[in-house]
């Protein structure tokens, strides 16, 4: 596992939404015992945040990790 992994952040306005894209080229999200990273505490916190903001959220895990948020503005 590399000591330093660059993290890339892209923020843009698209129509009436703010779009956030955060990604890296690291090892990706660890899959918890249930086989679903969305069952982890970290994803529970993210889910709570995006529900409060009425945002959409998705992630990809190959290679590295990528996360997209879209929030109405």
N, CA, C and O atoms as a MOPAC input file, in Angstrom:
PM7 MOZYME 1SCF
protein

 N      0.85400 1    -1.15400 1     0.00000 1
 C      0.00000 1     0.00000 1     0.00000 1
 C      0.90600 1     1.22500 1     0.00000 1
 O      1.69500 1     1.39700 1     0.92900 1
 N      0.81500 1     2.06900 1    -1.00400 1
 C      1.70800 1     3.22800 1    -1.09800 1
 C      1.53200 1     4.18000 1     0.08300 1
 O      0.44400 1     4.29200 1     0.64700 1
 N      2.60600 1     4.85700 1     0.44400 1
 C      2.56500 1     5.81400 1     1.54200 1
 C      1.74900 1     7.04300 1     1.15800 1
 O      0.98900 1     7.56100 1     1.97600 1
 N      1.89800 1     7.51300 1    -0.07200 1
 C      1.12800 1     8.67700 1    -0.51500 1
 C      0.29100 1     8.31300 1    -1.73200 1
 O      0.78100 1     7.72100 1    -2.69400 1
 N     -0.96000 1     8.67400 1    -1.66500 1
 C     -1.88700 1     8.43300 1    -2.76800 1
 C     -2.55400 1     9.76100 1    -3.09800 1
 O     -3.22400 1    10.33600 1    -2.24000 1
 N     -2.38700 1    10.26400 1    -4.32200 1
 C     -3.04500 1    11.52500 1    -4.66600 1
 C     -4.56800 1    11.37700 1    -4.63500 1
 O     -5.11400 1    10.34400 1    -5.02200 1
 N     -5.22300 1    12.40900 1    -4.17800 1
 C     -6.68300 1    12.46000 1    -4.16500 1
 C     -7.09500 1    13.60000 1    -5.08500 1
 O     -6.58000 1    14.71300 1    -4.97300 1
 N     -8.01400 1    13.32200 1    -5.98400 1
 C     -8.47100 1    14.29900 1    -6.96700 1
 C     -9.88600 1    14.74400 1    -6.61800 1
 O    -10.73000 1    13.92400 1    -6.25700 1
 N    -10.13700 1    16.02900 1    -6.72600 1
 C    -11.45400 1    16.58600 1    -6.41300 1
 C    -11.89000 1    17.45900 1    -7.58300 1
 O    -11.13800 1    18.31400 1    -8.05300 1
 N    -13.10800 1    17.23100 1    -8.04000 1
 C    -13.67800 1    18.02400 1    -9.11300 1
 C    -15.03900 1    18.51400 1    -8.63600 1
 O    -15.88400 1    17.71100 1    -8.23800 1
 N    -15.25700 1    19.82600 1    -8.67400 1
 C    -16.53900 1    20.42000 1    -8.29600 1
 C    -17.01900 1    21.25000 1    -9.47700 1
 O    -16.29500 1    22.10500 1    -9.98600 1
 N    -18.23500 1    20.99000 1    -9.89900 1
 C    -18.77600 1    21.71200 1   -11.05100 1
 C    -20.26600 1    21.96500 1   -10.85100 1
 O    -20.93500 1    21.26000 1   -10.09600 1
 N    -20.76000 1    22.96300 1   -11.52600 1
 C    -22.20000 1    23.22000 1   -11.54600 1
 C    -22.73900 1    22.70000 1   -12.85800 1
 O    -22.23400 1    23.04300 1   -13.92700 1
 N    -23.76200 1    21.87300 1   -12.77700 1
 C    -24.38700 1    21.29600 1   -13.96500 1
 C    -25.88900 1    21.52600 1   -13.85400 1
 O    -26.54800 1    20.97200 1   -12.97400 1
 N    -26.41400 1    22.33400 1   -14.74100 1
 C    -27.82600 1    22.72800 1   -14.67800 1
 C    -28.10100 1    23.33300 1   -13.29900 1
 O    -27.47800 1    24.33100 1   -12.93500 1
 N    -28.99600 1    22.76400 1   -12.54700 1
 C    -29.34200 1    23.28700 1   -11.22300 1
 C    -28.73700 1    22.43300 1   -10.10500 1
 O    -29.29600 1    22.35100 1    -9.01200 1
 N    -27.60100 1    21.80400 1   -10.38000 1
 C    -26.96300 1    20.93500 1    -9.39000 1
 C    -25.49200 1    21.28300 1    -9.21500 1
 O    -24.82200 1    21.71900 1   -10.15100 1
 N    -25.00400 1    21.08000 1    -7.98800 1
 C    -23.57500 1    21.09100 1    -7.72200 1
 C    -23.11100 1    19.64600 1    -7.74000 1
 O    -23.68900 1    18.79300 1    -7.06600 1
 N    -22.07600 1    19.37400 1    -8.50600 1
 C    -21.58400 1    18.01000 1    -8.66700 1
 C    -20.18100 1    17.91300 1    -8.07800 1
 O    -19.28400 1    18.67000 1    -8.45000 1
 N    -20.00800 1    16.97900 1    -7.16300 1
 C    -18.72400 1    16.72800 1    -6.52700 1
 C    -18.24200 1    15.34100 1    -6.94300 1
 O    -18.97800 1    14.36100 1    -6.82400 1
 N    -17.02000 1    15.26000 1    -7.42700 1
 C    -16.42600 1    13.98200 1    -7.81100 1
 C    -15.07800 1    13.91300 1    -7.10200 1
 O    -14.19900 1    14.73700 1    -7.35500 1
 N    -14.91200 1    12.93700 1    -6.22000 1
 C    -13.67500 1    12.73700 1    -5.48100 1
 C    -13.18800 1    11.33700 1    -5.80000 1
 O    -13.95300 1    10.37700 1    -5.71000 1
 N    -11.91200 1    11.21100 1    -6.17700 1
 C    -11.40800 1     9.89500 1    -6.53500 1
 C     -9.90800 1     9.79100 1    -6.27100 1
 O     -9.21100 1    10.80000 1    -6.16200 1
 N     -9.43300 1     8.56700 1    -6.17000 1
 C     -8.00300 1     8.30100 1    -6.00100 1
 C     -7.64900 1     7.03200 1    -6.76200 1
 O     -8.51900 1     6.37000 1    -7.32800 1
 N     -6.37300 1     6.70200 1    -6.76900 1
 C     -5.94000 1     5.47400 1    -7.42900 1
 C     -5.33700 1     4.50400 1    -6.42000 1
 O     -4.42200 1     3.74400 1    -6.73700 1
 N     -5.86900 1     4.54500 1    -5.19700 1
 C     -5.40100 1     3.66800 1    -4.12300 1
 C     -5.99600 1     2.27400 1    -4.22300 1
 O     -6.46100 1     1.86900 1    -5.28800 1
 N     -5.98200 1     1.53500 1    -3.10800 1
 C     -6.44000 1     0.14700 1    -3.11900 1
 C     -7.95800 1    -0.02500 1    -3.19400 1
 O     -8.43400 1    -1.14900 1    -3.34800 1
 N     -8.71400 1     1.04300 1    -3.09100 1
 C    -10.17000 1     0.93600 1    -3.15400 1
 C    -10.78800 1     0.80000 1    -1.78100 1
 O    -10.08900 1     0.86200 1    -0.76900 1
 N    -12.08900 1     0.61600 1    -1.74300 1
 C    -12.83900 1     0.49500 1    -0.50100 1
 C    -12.76800 1    -0.95100 1    -0.02700 1
 O    -12.99700 1    -1.88100 1    -0.80000 1
 N    -12.45100 1    -1.12700 1     1.23700 1
 C    -12.41200 1    -2.47100 1     1.80500 1
 C    -13.83700 1    -3.02700 1     1.88000 1
 O    -14.74300 1    -2.36000 1     2.37700 1
 N    -14.02400 1    -4.22800 1     1.39200 1
 C    -15.33000 1    -4.88800 1     1.45600 1
 C    -15.45700 1    -5.54600 1     2.82500 1
 O    -14.64200 1    -6.39300 1     3.19100 1
 N    -16.47700 1    -5.15500 1     3.57600 1
 C    -16.64300 1    -5.69400 1     4.92600 1
 C    -17.10600 1    -7.14400 1     4.87700 1
 O    -17.37700 1    -7.67300 1     3.79900 1
 N    -17.19800 1    -7.78200 1     6.02000 1
 C    -17.52000 1    -9.20400 1     6.09200 1
 C    -18.80800 1    -9.56100 1     5.36600 1
 O    -18.91300 1   -10.64300 1     4.78700 1
 N    -19.78100 1    -8.67100 1     5.39100 1
 C    -21.05700 1    -8.95200 1     4.71900 1
 C    -20.91800 1    -8.86400 1     3.20800 1
 O    -21.84800 1    -9.21300 1     2.48200 1
 N    -19.75000 1    -8.39600 1     2.71500 1
 C    -19.53500 1    -8.30800 1     1.27800 1
 C    -20.06800 1    -7.03300 1     0.66400 1
 O    -20.06000 1    -6.88300 1    -0.55800 1
 N    -20.53300 1    -6.10900 1     1.49200 1
 C    -21.11100 1    -4.87400 1     0.98300 1
 C    -20.54400 1    -3.70200 1     1.77500 1
 O    -20.85600 1    -3.56100 1     2.95800 1
 N    -19.71200 1    -2.84800 1     1.15300 1
 C    -19.14600 1    -1.72900 1     1.90300 1
 C    -20.20200 1    -0.75200 1     2.40400 1
 O    -19.93300 1     0.02900 1     3.31600 1
 N    -21.39700 1    -0.78300 1     1.82400 1
 C    -22.44500 1     0.13300 1     2.26400 1
 C    -22.98700 1    -0.22100 1     3.63900 1
 O    -23.77600 1     0.54300 1     4.19500 1
 N    -22.58800 1    -1.36200 1     4.21100 1
 C    -23.00200 1    -1.73700 1     5.55900 1
 C    -22.04800 1    -1.19400 1     6.61700 1
 O    -22.27700 1    -1.41300 1     7.80700 1
 N    -20.99600 1    -0.50000 1     6.22500 1
 C    -19.99300 1    -0.01400 1     7.17200 1
 C    -20.45800 1     1.27800 1     7.84200 1
 O    -21.37700 1     1.94600 1     7.36800 1
 N    -19.80400 1     1.61300 1     8.95300 1
 C    -20.12000 1     2.84700 1     9.66800 1
 C    -19.84700 1     4.06600 1     8.79300 1
 O    -20.63600 1     5.01100 1     8.78700 1
 N    -18.74000 1     4.05400 1     8.05600 1
 C    -18.40900 1     5.18400 1     7.18100 1
 C    -19.50300 1     5.45600 1     6.17000 1
 O    -19.87800 1     6.60900 1     5.95700 1
 N    -20.02100 1     4.40400 1     5.54200 1
 C    -21.08800 1     4.60000 1     4.55700 1
 C    -22.40200 1     4.99100 1     5.22600 1
 O    -23.21100 1     5.69700 1     4.62400 1
 N    -22.62800 1     4.54500 1     6.46000 1
 C    -23.82400 1     4.99000 1     7.18000 1
 C    -23.75900 1     6.50100 1     7.40700 1
 O    -24.76600 1     7.19500 1     7.26900 1
 N    -22.56400 1     7.01100 1     7.75800 1
 C    -22.40100 1     8.45300 1     7.95700 1
 C    -22.60800 1     9.21500 1     6.64900 1
 O    -23.26500 1    10.25500 1     6.63200 1
 N    -22.04800 1     8.69900 1     5.55600 1
 C    -22.22400 1     9.33900 1     4.25000 1
 C    -23.69200 1     9.30800 1     3.84900 1
 O    -24.22100 1    10.30600 1     3.36000 1
 N    -24.35400 1     8.17700 1     4.05100 1
 C    -25.78000 1     8.05700 1     3.70300 1
 C    -26.60400 1     9.08000 1     4.48100 1
 O    -27.49700 1     9.71400 1     3.91900 1
 N    -26.30900 1     9.24300 1     5.76600 1
 C    -27.02600 1    10.21800 1     6.58500 1
 C    -26.82900 1    11.63200 1     6.04300 1
 O    -27.77900 1    12.41200 1     5.97600 1
 N    -25.59800 1    11.96100 1     5.65800 1
 C    -25.31400 1    13.28200 1     5.11300 1
 C    -26.06500 1    13.52000 1     3.81400 1
 O    -26.69800 1    14.56400 1     3.65900 1
 N    -26.01200 1    12.57600 1     2.87100 1
 C    -26.65900 1    12.82800 1     1.58200 1
 C    -28.17700 1    12.85300 1     1.72100 1
 O    -28.84600 1    13.53800 1     0.94800 1
 N    -28.74000 1    12.12500 1     2.68600 1
 C    -30.19000 1    12.20600 1     2.90400 1
 C    -30.56600 1    13.58300 1     3.44900 1
 O    -31.58300 1    14.15100 1     3.05200 1
 N    -29.73800 1    14.12700 1     4.37100 1
 C    -30.01400 1    15.45200 1     4.91800 1
 C    -29.93800 1    16.52800 1     3.84000 1
 O    -30.68700 1    17.50500 1     3.87700 1
 N    -29.03500 1    16.34800 1     2.88100 1
 C    -28.85300 1    17.32600 1     1.81300 1
 C    -29.74900 1    17.06100 1     0.60600 1
 O    -29.72200 1    17.82100 1    -0.36200 1
 N    -30.54100 1    15.99300 1     0.65400 1
 C    -31.37500 1    15.57900 1    -0.47200 1
 C    -30.52400 1    15.44400 1    -1.73300 1
 O    -30.89400 1    15.91800 1    -2.80700 1
 N    -29.37500 1    14.78600 1    -1.57600 1
 C    -28.40900 1    14.62800 1    -2.66300 1
 C    -28.48000 1    13.22000 1    -3.23800 1
 O    -29.06500 1    12.31900 1    -2.63800 1
 N    -27.88000 1    13.04600 1    -4.40300 1
 C    -27.68500 1    11.70500 1    -4.94900 1
 C    -26.22600 1    11.33300 1    -4.70900 1
 O    -25.35400 1    12.20100 1    -4.65900 1
 N    -25.97100 1    10.04900 1    -4.56100 1
 C    -24.64600 1     9.56400 1    -4.22900 1
 C    -24.40200 1     8.25000 1    -4.94000 1
 O    -25.30100 1     7.41600 1    -5.04800 1
 N    -23.16900 1     8.06600 1    -5.42900 1
 C    -22.77600 1     6.76100 1    -5.96200 1
 C    -21.27600 1     6.62600 1    -5.82800 1
 O    -20.56100 1     7.61900 1    -5.69600 1
 N    -20.80300 1     5.39500 1    -5.86300 1
 C    -19.37200 1     5.18200 1    -5.78100 1
 C    -18.96600 1     4.01700 1    -6.66700 1
 O    -19.78100 1     3.16500 1    -7.01900 1
 N    -17.69400 1     4.00200 1    -7.01600 1
 C    -17.10900 1     2.90300 1    -7.78200 1
 C    -15.83100 1     2.49000 1    -7.05800 1
 O    -15.23400 1     3.28300 1    -6.33000 1
 N    -15.42400 1     1.25500 1    -7.26400 1
 C    -14.32700 1     0.70900 1    -6.48200 1
 C    -13.31600 1    -0.02700 1    -7.35300 1
 O    -12.74500 1    -1.02300 1    -6.91100 1
 N    -13.07800 1     0.43800 1    -8.58300 1
 C    -12.12600 1    -0.29800 1    -9.41700 1
 C    -11.61100 1     0.57900 1   -10.54100 1
 O    -12.42000 1     0.94900 1   -11.39200 1
 N    -10.37000 1     0.93700 1   -10.62200 1
 C     -9.37200 1     0.83900 1    -9.55900 1
 C     -9.51100 1     2.01700 1    -8.60700 1
 O    -10.12100 1     3.02500 1    -8.96500 1
 N     -8.98000 1     1.91700 1    -7.44600 1
 C     -9.10700 1     2.97700 1    -6.44200 1
 C    -10.54300 1     3.14900 1    -6.00900 1
 O    -11.33100 1     2.20500 1    -6.06900 1
 N    -10.88400 1     4.32300 1    -5.58100 1
 C    -12.24100 1     4.61300 1    -5.13500 1
 C    -12.68400 1     5.93100 1    -5.75900 1
 O    -11.90900 1     6.88500 1    -5.82900 1
 N    -13.91300 1     5.97700 1    -6.20500 1
 C    -14.49000 1     7.20000 1    -6.76400 1
 C    -15.85700 1     7.41900 1    -6.13800 1
 O    -16.64100 1     6.48300 1    -5.98900 1
 N    -16.13400 1     8.66500 1    -5.77400 1
 C    -17.39700 1     9.02400 1    -5.14600 1
 C    -17.97900 1    10.22100 1    -5.88200 1
 O    -17.26100 1    11.17300 1    -6.18900 1
 N    -19.26900 1    10.18000 1    -6.16500 1
 C    -19.98600 1    11.28200 1    -6.79400 1
 C    -21.14300 1    11.70600 1    -5.89300 1
 O    -21.90800 1    10.86700 1    -5.41700 1
 N    -21.26400 1    12.99500 1    -5.66800 1
 C    -22.41400 1    13.61400 1    -4.97200 1
 C    -23.01300 1    14.61500 1    -5.93500 1
 O    -22.28000 1    15.30900 1    -6.63900 1
 N    -24.31700 1    14.70100 1    -5.97800 1
 C    -24.99400 1    15.77100 1    -6.71500 1
 C    -26.02700 1    16.38100 1    -5.78100 1
 O    -26.86100 1    15.67800 1    -5.21200 1
 N    -25.96000 1    17.70800 1    -5.63000 1
 C    -26.83300 1    18.42300 1    -4.70400 1
 C    -27.53800 1    19.52100 1    -5.47500 1
 O    -26.90500 1    20.27700 1    -6.21200 1
 N    -28.85300 1    19.60900 1    -5.30600 1
 C    -29.61700 1    20.69400 1    -5.95300 1
 C    -29.20600 1    22.02900 1    -5.34200 1
 O    -29.02200 1    22.14900 1    -4.13100 1
 N    -29.06600 1    23.04100 1    -6.22200 1
 C    -28.68900 1    24.36600 1    -5.70700 1
 C    -29.76400 1    25.37800 1    -6.01400 1
 O    -29.62800 1    26.54900 1    -5.66000 1

